[in-house]
CSV table of C-alpha atoms and ligand atoms in Angstrom, one decimal:
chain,number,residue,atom,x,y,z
A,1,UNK,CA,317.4,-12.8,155.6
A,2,UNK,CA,317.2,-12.8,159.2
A,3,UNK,CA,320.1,-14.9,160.5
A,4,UNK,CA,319.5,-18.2,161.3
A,5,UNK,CA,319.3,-19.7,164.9
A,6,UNK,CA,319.0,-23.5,165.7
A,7,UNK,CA,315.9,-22.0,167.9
A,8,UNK,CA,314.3,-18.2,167.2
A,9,UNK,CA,312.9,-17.6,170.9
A,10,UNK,CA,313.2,-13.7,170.1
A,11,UNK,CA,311.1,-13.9,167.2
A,12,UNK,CA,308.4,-16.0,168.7
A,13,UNK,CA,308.3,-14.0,171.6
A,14,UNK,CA,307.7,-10.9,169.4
A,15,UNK,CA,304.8,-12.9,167.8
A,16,UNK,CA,303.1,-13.6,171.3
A,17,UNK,CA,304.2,-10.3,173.0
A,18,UNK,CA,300.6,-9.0,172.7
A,19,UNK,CA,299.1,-12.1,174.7
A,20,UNK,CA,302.7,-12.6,177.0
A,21,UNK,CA,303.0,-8.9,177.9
A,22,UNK,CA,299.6,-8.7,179.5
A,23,UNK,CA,300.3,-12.2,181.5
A,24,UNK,CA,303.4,-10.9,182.9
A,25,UNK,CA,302.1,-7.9,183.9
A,26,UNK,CA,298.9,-9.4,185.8
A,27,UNK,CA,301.0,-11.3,187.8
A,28,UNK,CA,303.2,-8.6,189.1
A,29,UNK,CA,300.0,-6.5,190.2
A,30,UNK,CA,298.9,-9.7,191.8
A,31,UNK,CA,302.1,-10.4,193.5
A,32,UNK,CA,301.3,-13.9,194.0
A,33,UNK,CA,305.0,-14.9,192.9
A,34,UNK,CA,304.5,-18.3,194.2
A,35,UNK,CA,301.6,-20.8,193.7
A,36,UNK,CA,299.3,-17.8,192.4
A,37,UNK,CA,296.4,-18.9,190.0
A,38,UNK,CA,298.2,-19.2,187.3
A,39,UNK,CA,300.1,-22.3,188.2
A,40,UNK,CA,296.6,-24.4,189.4
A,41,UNK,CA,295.0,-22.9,185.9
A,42,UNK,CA,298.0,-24.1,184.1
A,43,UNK,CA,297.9,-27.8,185.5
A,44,UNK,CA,294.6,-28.3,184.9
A,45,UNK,CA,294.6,-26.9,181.6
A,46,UNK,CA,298.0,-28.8,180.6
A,47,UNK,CA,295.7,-31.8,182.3
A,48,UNK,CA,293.0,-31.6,179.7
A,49,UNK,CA,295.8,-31.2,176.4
A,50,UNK,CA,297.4,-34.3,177.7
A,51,UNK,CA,294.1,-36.4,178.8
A,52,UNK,CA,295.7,-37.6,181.7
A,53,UNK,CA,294.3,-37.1,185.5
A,54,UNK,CA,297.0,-35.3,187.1
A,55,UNK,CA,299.5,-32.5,186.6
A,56,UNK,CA,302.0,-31.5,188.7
A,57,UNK,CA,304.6,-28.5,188.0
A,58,UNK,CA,307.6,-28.3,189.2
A,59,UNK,CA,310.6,-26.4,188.9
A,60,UNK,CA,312.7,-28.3,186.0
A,61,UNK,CA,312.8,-31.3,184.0
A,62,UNK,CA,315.8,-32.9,185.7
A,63,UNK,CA,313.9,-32.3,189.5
A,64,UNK,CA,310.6,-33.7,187.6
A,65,UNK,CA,312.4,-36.8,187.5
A,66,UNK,CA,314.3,-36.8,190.5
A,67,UNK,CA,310.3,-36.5,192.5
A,68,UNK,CA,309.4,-39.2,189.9
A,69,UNK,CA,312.3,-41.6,191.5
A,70,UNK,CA,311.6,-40.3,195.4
A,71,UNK,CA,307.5,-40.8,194.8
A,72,UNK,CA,307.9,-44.6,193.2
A,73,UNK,CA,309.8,-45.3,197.2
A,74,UNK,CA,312.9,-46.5,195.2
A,75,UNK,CA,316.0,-47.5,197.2
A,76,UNK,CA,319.8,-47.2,197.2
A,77,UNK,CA,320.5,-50.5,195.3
A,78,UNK,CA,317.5,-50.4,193.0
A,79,UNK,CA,318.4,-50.7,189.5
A,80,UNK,CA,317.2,-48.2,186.9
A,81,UNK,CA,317.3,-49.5,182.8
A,82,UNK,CA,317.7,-46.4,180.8
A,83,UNK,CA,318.8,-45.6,177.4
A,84,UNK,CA,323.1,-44.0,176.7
A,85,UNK,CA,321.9,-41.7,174.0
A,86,UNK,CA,320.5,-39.1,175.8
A,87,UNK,CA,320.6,-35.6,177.6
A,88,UNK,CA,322.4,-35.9,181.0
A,89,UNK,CA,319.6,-35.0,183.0
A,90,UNK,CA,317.9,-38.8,182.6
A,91,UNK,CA,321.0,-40.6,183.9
A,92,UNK,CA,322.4,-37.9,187.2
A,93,UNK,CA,319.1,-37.8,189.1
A,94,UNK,CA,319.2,-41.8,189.3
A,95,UNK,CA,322.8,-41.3,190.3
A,96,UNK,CA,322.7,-39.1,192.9
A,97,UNK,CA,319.6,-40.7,194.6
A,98,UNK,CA,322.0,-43.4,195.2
A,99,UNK,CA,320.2,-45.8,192.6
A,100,UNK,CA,322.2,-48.6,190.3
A,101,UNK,CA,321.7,-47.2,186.9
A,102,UNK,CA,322.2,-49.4,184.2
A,103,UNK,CA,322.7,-48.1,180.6
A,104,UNK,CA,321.8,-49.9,177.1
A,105,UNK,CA,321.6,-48.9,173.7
A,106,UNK,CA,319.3,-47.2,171.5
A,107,UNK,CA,317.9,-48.1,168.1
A,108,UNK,CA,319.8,-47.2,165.6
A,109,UNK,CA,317.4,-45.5,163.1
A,110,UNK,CA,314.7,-43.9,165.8
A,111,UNK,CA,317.8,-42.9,168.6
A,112,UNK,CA,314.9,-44.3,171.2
A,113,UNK,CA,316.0,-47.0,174.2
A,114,UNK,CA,316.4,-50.6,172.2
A,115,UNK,CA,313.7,-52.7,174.1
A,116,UNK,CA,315.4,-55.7,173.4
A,117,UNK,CA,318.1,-54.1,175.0
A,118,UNK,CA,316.1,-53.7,178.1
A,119,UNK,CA,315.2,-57.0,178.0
A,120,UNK,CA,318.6,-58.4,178.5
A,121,UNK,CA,318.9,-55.9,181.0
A,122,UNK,CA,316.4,-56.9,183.4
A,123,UNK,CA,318.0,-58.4,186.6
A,124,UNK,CA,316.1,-59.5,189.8
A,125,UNK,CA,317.3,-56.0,191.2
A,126,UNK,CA,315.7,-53.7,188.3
A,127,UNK,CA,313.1,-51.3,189.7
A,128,UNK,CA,312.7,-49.5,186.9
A,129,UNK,CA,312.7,-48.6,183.3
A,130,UNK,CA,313.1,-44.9,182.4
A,131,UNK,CA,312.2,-44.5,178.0
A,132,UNK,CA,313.3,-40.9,176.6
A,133,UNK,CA,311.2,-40.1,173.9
A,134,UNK,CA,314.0,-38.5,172.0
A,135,UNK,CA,314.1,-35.5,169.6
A,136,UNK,CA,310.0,-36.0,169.6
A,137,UNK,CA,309.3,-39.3,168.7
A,138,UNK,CA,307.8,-41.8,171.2
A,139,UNK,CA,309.7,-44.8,172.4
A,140,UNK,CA,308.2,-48.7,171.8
A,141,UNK,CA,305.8,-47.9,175.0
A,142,UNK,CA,303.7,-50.6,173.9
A,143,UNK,CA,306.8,-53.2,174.6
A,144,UNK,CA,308.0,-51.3,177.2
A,145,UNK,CA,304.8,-51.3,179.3
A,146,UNK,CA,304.3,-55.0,178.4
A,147,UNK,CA,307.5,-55.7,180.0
A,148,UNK,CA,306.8,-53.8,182.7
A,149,UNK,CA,303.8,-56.0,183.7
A,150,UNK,CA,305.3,-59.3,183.4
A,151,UNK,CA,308.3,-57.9,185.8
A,152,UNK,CA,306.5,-55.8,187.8
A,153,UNK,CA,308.6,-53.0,186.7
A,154,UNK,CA,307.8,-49.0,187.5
A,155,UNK,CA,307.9,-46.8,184.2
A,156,UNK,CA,309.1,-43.6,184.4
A,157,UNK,CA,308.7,-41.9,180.7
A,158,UNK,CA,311.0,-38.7,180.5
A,159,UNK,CA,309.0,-36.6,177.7
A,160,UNK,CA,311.2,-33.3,177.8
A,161,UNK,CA,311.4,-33.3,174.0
A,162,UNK,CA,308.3,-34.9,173.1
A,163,UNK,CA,305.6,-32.5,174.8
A,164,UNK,CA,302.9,-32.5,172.4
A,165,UNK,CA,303.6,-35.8,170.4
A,166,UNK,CA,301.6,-39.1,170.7
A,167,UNK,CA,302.2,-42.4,170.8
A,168,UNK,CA,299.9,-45.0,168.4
A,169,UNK,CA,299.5,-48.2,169.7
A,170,UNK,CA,298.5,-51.2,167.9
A,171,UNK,CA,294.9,-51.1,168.0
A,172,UNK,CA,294.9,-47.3,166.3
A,173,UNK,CA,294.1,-45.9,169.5
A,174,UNK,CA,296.4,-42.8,170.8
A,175,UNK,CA,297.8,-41.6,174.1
A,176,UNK,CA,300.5,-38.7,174.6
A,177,UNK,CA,304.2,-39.3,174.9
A,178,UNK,CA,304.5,-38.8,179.1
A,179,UNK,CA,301.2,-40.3,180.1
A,180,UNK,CA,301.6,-44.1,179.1
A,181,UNK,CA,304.0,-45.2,181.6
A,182,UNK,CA,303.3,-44.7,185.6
A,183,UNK,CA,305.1,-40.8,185.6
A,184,UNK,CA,305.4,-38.9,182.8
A,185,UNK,CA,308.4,-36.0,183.0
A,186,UNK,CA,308.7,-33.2,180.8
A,187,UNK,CA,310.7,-29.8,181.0
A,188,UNK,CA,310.0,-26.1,179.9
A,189,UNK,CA,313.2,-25.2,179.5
A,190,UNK,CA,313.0,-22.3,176.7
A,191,UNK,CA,314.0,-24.2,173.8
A,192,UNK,CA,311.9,-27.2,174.4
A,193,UNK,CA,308.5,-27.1,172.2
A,194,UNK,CA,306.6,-26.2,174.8
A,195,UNK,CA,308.8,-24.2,176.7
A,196,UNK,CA,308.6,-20.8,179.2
A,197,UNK,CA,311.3,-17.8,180.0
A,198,UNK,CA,313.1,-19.5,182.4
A,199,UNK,CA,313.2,-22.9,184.0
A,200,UNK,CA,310.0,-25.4,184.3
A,201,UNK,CA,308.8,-28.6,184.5
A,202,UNK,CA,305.9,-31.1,185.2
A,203,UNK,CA,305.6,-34.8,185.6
A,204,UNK,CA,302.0,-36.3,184.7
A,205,UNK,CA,300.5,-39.3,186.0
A,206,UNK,CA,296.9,-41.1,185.9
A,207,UNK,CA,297.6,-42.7,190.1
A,208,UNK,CA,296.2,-40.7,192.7
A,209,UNK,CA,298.5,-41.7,195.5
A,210,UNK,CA,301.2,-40.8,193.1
A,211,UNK,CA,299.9,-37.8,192.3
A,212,UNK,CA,299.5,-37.0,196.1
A,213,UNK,CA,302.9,-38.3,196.8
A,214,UNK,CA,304.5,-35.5,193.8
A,215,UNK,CA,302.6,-32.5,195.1
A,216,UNK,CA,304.0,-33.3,199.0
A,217,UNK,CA,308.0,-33.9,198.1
A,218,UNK,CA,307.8,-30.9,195.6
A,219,UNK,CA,306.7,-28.6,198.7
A,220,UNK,CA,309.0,-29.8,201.4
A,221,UNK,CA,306.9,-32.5,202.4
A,222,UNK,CA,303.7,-30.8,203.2
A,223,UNK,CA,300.2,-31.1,202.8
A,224,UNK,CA,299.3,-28.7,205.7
A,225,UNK,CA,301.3,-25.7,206.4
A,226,UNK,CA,304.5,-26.7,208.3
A,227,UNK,CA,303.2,-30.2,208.8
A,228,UNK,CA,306.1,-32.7,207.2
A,229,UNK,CA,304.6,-36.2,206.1
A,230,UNK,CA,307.6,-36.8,203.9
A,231,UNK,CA,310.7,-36.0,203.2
A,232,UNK,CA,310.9,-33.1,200.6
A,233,UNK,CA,312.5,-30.8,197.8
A,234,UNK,CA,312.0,-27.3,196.7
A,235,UNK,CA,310.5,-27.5,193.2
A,236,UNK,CA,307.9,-25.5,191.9
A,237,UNK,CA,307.1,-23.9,188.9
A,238,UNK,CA,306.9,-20.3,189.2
A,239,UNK,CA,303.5,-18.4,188.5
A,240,UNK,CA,305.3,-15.7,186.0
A,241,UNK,CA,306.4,-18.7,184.2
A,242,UNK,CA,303.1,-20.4,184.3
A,243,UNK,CA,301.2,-17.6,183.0
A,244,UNK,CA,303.4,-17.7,180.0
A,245,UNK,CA,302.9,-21.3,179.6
A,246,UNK,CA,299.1,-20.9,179.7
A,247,UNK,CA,299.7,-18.8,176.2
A,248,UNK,CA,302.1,-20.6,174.7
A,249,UNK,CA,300.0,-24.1,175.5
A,250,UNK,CA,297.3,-22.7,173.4
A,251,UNK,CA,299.4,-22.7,170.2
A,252,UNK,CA,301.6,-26.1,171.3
A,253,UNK,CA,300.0,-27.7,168.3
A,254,UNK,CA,300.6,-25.0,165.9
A,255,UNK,CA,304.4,-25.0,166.6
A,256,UNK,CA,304.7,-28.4,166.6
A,257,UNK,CA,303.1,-28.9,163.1
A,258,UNK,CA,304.9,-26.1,162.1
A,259,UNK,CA,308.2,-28.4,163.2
A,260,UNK,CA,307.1,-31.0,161.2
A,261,UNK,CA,306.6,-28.7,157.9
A,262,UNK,CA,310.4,-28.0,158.5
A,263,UNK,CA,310.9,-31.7,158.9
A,264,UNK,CA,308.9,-33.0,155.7
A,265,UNK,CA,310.9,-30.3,153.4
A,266,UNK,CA,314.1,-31.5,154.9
A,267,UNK,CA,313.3,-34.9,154.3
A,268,UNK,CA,312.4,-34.4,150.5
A,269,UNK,CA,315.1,-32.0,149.8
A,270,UNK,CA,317.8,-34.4,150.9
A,271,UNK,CA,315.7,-37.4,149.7
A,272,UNK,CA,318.6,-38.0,146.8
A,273,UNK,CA,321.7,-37.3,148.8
A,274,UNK,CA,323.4,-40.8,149.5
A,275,UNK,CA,326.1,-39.2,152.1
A,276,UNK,CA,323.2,-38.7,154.6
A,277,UNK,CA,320.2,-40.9,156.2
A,278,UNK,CA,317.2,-38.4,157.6
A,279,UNK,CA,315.7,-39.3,160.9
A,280,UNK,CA,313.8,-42.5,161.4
A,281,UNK,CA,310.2,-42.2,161.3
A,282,UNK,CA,308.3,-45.1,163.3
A,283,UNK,CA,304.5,-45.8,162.7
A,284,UNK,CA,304.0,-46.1,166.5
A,285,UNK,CA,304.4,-42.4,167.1
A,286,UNK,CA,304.0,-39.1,165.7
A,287,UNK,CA,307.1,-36.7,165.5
A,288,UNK,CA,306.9,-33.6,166.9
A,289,UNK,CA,310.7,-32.6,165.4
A,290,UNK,CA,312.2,-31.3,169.1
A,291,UNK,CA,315.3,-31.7,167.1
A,292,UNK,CA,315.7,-32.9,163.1
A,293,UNK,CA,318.8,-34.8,163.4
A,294,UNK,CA,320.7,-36.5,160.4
A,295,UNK,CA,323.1,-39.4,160.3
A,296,UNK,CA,326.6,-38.2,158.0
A,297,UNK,CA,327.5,-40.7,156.9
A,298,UNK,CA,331.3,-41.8,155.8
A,299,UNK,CA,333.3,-39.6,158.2
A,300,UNK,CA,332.1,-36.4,157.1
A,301,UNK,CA,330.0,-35.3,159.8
A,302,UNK,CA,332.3,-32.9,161.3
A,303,UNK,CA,333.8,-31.5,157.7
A,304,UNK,CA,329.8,-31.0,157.4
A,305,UNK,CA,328.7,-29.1,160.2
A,306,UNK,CA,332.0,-26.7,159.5
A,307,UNK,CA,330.7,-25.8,156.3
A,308,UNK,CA,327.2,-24.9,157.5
A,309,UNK,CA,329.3,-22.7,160.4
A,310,UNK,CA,330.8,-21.0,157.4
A,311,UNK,CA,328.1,-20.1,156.2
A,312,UNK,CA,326.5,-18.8,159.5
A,313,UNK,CA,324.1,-21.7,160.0
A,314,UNK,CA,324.5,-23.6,163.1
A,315,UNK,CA,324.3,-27.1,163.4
A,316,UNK,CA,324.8,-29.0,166.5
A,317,UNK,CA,325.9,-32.5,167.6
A,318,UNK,CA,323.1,-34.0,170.0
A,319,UNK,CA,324.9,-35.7,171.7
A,320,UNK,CA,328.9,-36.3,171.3
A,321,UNK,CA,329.6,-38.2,173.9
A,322,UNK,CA,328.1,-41.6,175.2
A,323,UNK,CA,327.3,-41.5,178.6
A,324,UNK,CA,329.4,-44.5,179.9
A,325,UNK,CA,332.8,-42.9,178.9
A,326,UNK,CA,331.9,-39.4,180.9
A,327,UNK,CA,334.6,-38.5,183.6
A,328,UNK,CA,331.7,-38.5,186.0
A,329,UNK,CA,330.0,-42.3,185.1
A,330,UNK,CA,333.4,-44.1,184.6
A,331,UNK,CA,332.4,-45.4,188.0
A,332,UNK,CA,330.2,-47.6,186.4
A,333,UNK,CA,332.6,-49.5,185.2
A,334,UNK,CA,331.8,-50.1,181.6
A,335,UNK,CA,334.2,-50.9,178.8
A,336,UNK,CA,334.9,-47.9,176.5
A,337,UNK,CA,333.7,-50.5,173.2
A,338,UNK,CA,330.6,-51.9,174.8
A,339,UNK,CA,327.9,-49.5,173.1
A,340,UNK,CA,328.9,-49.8,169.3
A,341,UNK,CA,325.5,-48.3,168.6
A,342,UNK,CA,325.7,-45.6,170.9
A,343,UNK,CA,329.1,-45.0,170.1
A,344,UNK,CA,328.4,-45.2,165.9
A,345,UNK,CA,325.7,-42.3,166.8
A,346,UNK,CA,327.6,-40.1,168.4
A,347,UNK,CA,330.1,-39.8,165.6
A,348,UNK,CA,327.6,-39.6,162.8
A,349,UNK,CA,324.7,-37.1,164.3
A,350,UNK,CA,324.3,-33.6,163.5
A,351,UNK,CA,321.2,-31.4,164.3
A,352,UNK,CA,319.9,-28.8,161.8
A,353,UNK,CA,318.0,-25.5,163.2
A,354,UNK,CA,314.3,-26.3,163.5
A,355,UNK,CA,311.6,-24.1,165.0
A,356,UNK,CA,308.2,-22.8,164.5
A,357,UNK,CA,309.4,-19.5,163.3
A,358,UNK,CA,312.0,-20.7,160.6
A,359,UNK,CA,311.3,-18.4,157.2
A,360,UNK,CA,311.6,-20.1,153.4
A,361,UNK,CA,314.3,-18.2,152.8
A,362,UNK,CA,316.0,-19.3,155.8
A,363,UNK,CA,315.3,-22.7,154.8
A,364,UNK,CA,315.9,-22.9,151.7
A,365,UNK,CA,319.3,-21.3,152.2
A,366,UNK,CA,320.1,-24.7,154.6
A,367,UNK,CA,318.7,-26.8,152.2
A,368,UNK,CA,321.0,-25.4,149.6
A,369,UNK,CA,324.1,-25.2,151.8
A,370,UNK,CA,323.7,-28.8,153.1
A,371,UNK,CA,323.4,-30.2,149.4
A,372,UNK,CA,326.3,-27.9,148.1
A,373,UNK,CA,328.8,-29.5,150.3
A,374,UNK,CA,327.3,-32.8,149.0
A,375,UNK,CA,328.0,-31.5,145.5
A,376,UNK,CA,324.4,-32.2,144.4
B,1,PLP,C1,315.9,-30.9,178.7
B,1,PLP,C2,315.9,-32.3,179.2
B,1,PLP,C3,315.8,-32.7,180.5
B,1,PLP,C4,316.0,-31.7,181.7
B,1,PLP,O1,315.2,-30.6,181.7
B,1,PLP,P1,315.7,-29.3,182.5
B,1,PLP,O2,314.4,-28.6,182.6
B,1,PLP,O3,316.7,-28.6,181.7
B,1,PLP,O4,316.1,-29.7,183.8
B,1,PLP,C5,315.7,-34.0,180.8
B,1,PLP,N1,315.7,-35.0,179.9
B,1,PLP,C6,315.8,-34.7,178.6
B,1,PLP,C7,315.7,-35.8,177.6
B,1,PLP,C8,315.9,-33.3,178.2
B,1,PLP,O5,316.0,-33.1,176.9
């Protein structure tokens, strides 16, 4: 058995190496490191998979939403509603542009942003509301945009895990997770589902102006040569990476049913074991498994993921620490007991390797390990 990773980027890479190699190579005789072809070709085709109007690449998910706070205009002061369980990225870009972030719980059962929650949230001073669609699954969009209107609130959905999945709203019909809200972010980091060889990112949105705005700031400002209408970053994505994304884009929805095979046997396999609950499934979104992530129950979590390390399969807590108590966001100011859910979470989740390339014996082997240390 080949050993077991919590992603297998080797082994999909030596799957694609006939279609990557070629890529690679055409962009070094090109030389056109930066904004070659491949990065225009990508958008547009990434533009058509999503079915929204614009795509613009940048250079990683965390600067995709820092662009997506400096193109919405918003100010030191603003407030920004966004969820405690998540990856850091969401909360230190509205941070450090100087913005009031305010934190509230998830749901318990799908990990996404509580909209309730939100709701209580919402002060004469919130700008924005900034939903992670979280280990795949799409948040309540449907509330979320509704409050949105009757606020006049910006949305800013950050889809880094969720690149592929869509959301269902109540009439049946179907958008994708990042192009519901008024920016969409998303990140290619390697071990995302649709990720490249290095860093990456994108933000989508269906608003011209916006669109505009996001292509300007990620080049310094420019829209002529040396011409500065705004005030800018450094961000784009790089045309090696793109041509790799171009391949990979093409089998997106291959890997990501792929996920949720690993998912659905999961799911049945621990079906009878009472020590665990399997991830939350809502009927407003598909679930594109960025992560499968369990709830161990009755203290056992950590006991758990030590047995798995024992046998060489890793398992990994996403995430073990709420935001509010980092070192870095005490300055916030909030009490260490006021996110029960959050908190509960954190103690109880473990992540078991999931990827397009996991092997039935691989799987089995977890399945088997997993319900061995619940004695089943
Ligand atoms: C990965 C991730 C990001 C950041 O992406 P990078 O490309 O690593 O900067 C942001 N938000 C979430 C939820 C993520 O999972």
């Amino acid at each position: 058995m080949r050993d077991i990773q919590m992603v297998d980027l080797k082994t999909q890479y030596l799957r694609l190496r006939h279609e990557i190699d070629p890529a690679i190579a055409s962009v070094m005789e090109s030389s056109a490191f930066i904004k070659g072809p491949d990065v225009r070709h990508f958008e547009e085709e990434l533009q058509d998979y999503m079915g929204v109007k614009h795509v613009v690449t940048c250079a990683n998910g965390t600067d995709a939403l820092q662009l997506a706070l400096m193109a919405l205009g918003l100010k030191p002061g603003d407030e920004v509603i966004t969820t405690n369980f998540t990856f850091i990225a969401t909360v230190e870009v509205v941070a450090l542009l100087g913005l009031k972030l305010v934190i509230v719980e998830p749901e318990p059962d799908s990990f996404n942003i509580s909209v309730d929650a939100v709701r209580n949230a919402i002060t004469p001073m919130t700008r924005a509301i900034v939903p992670v669609h979280l280990f795949g699954q799409c948040a309540d969009m449907e509330s979320i945009m509704e409050l949105s209107a009757k606020h006049n609130l910006f949305v800013i959905e950050d889809a880094a895990q969720a690149t592929g999945a869509d959301y269902i709203f109540s009439d049946g019909s179907r958008k994708k997770a990042g192009t519901i809200g008024h920016i969409g972010t998303t990140s290619f980091f390697p071990s995302k589902n649709l990720g490249c060889y290095g860093d990456g990112g994108a933000l989508y949105t269906n608003d011209d102006e916006i669109a505009r705005k996001l292509r300007s700031i990620s080049n310094h400002g420019m829209k002529v040569r040396y011409h500065h209408d705004d005030i800018g970053i450094n961000s784009r994505l790089d045309t090696i990476q793109a041509a790799i994304l171009r391949i990979k884009l093409r089998h997106l929805d291959q890997f990501n049913y792929s996920r949720i095979d690993v998912a659905n046997r999961y799911d049945e396999a621990f079906a009878g074991c009472t020590g665990l609950s399997f991830p939350g499934r809502v009927s407003s979104s598909t679930h594109i498994f960025h992560q499968y992530t369990l709830k161990v129950k009755n203290g056992k979590r950590d006991q758990l993921k030590k047995h798995l390390e024992s046998k060489n399969i890793p398992a990994m807590i996403y995430y073990p620490g709420p935001l509010h108590i980092q070192e870095a966001y005490k300055y916030l100011g909030y009490a260490e007991d006021a996110f029960p859910v959050t908190s509960a979470l954190c103690n109880e989740v473990l992540s078991l390797p999931i990827h397009p390339d996991m092997e039935e014996d691989q799987l089995e082997f977890i399945i088997q390990n997993v319900l061995d240390f619940f004695k089943i």
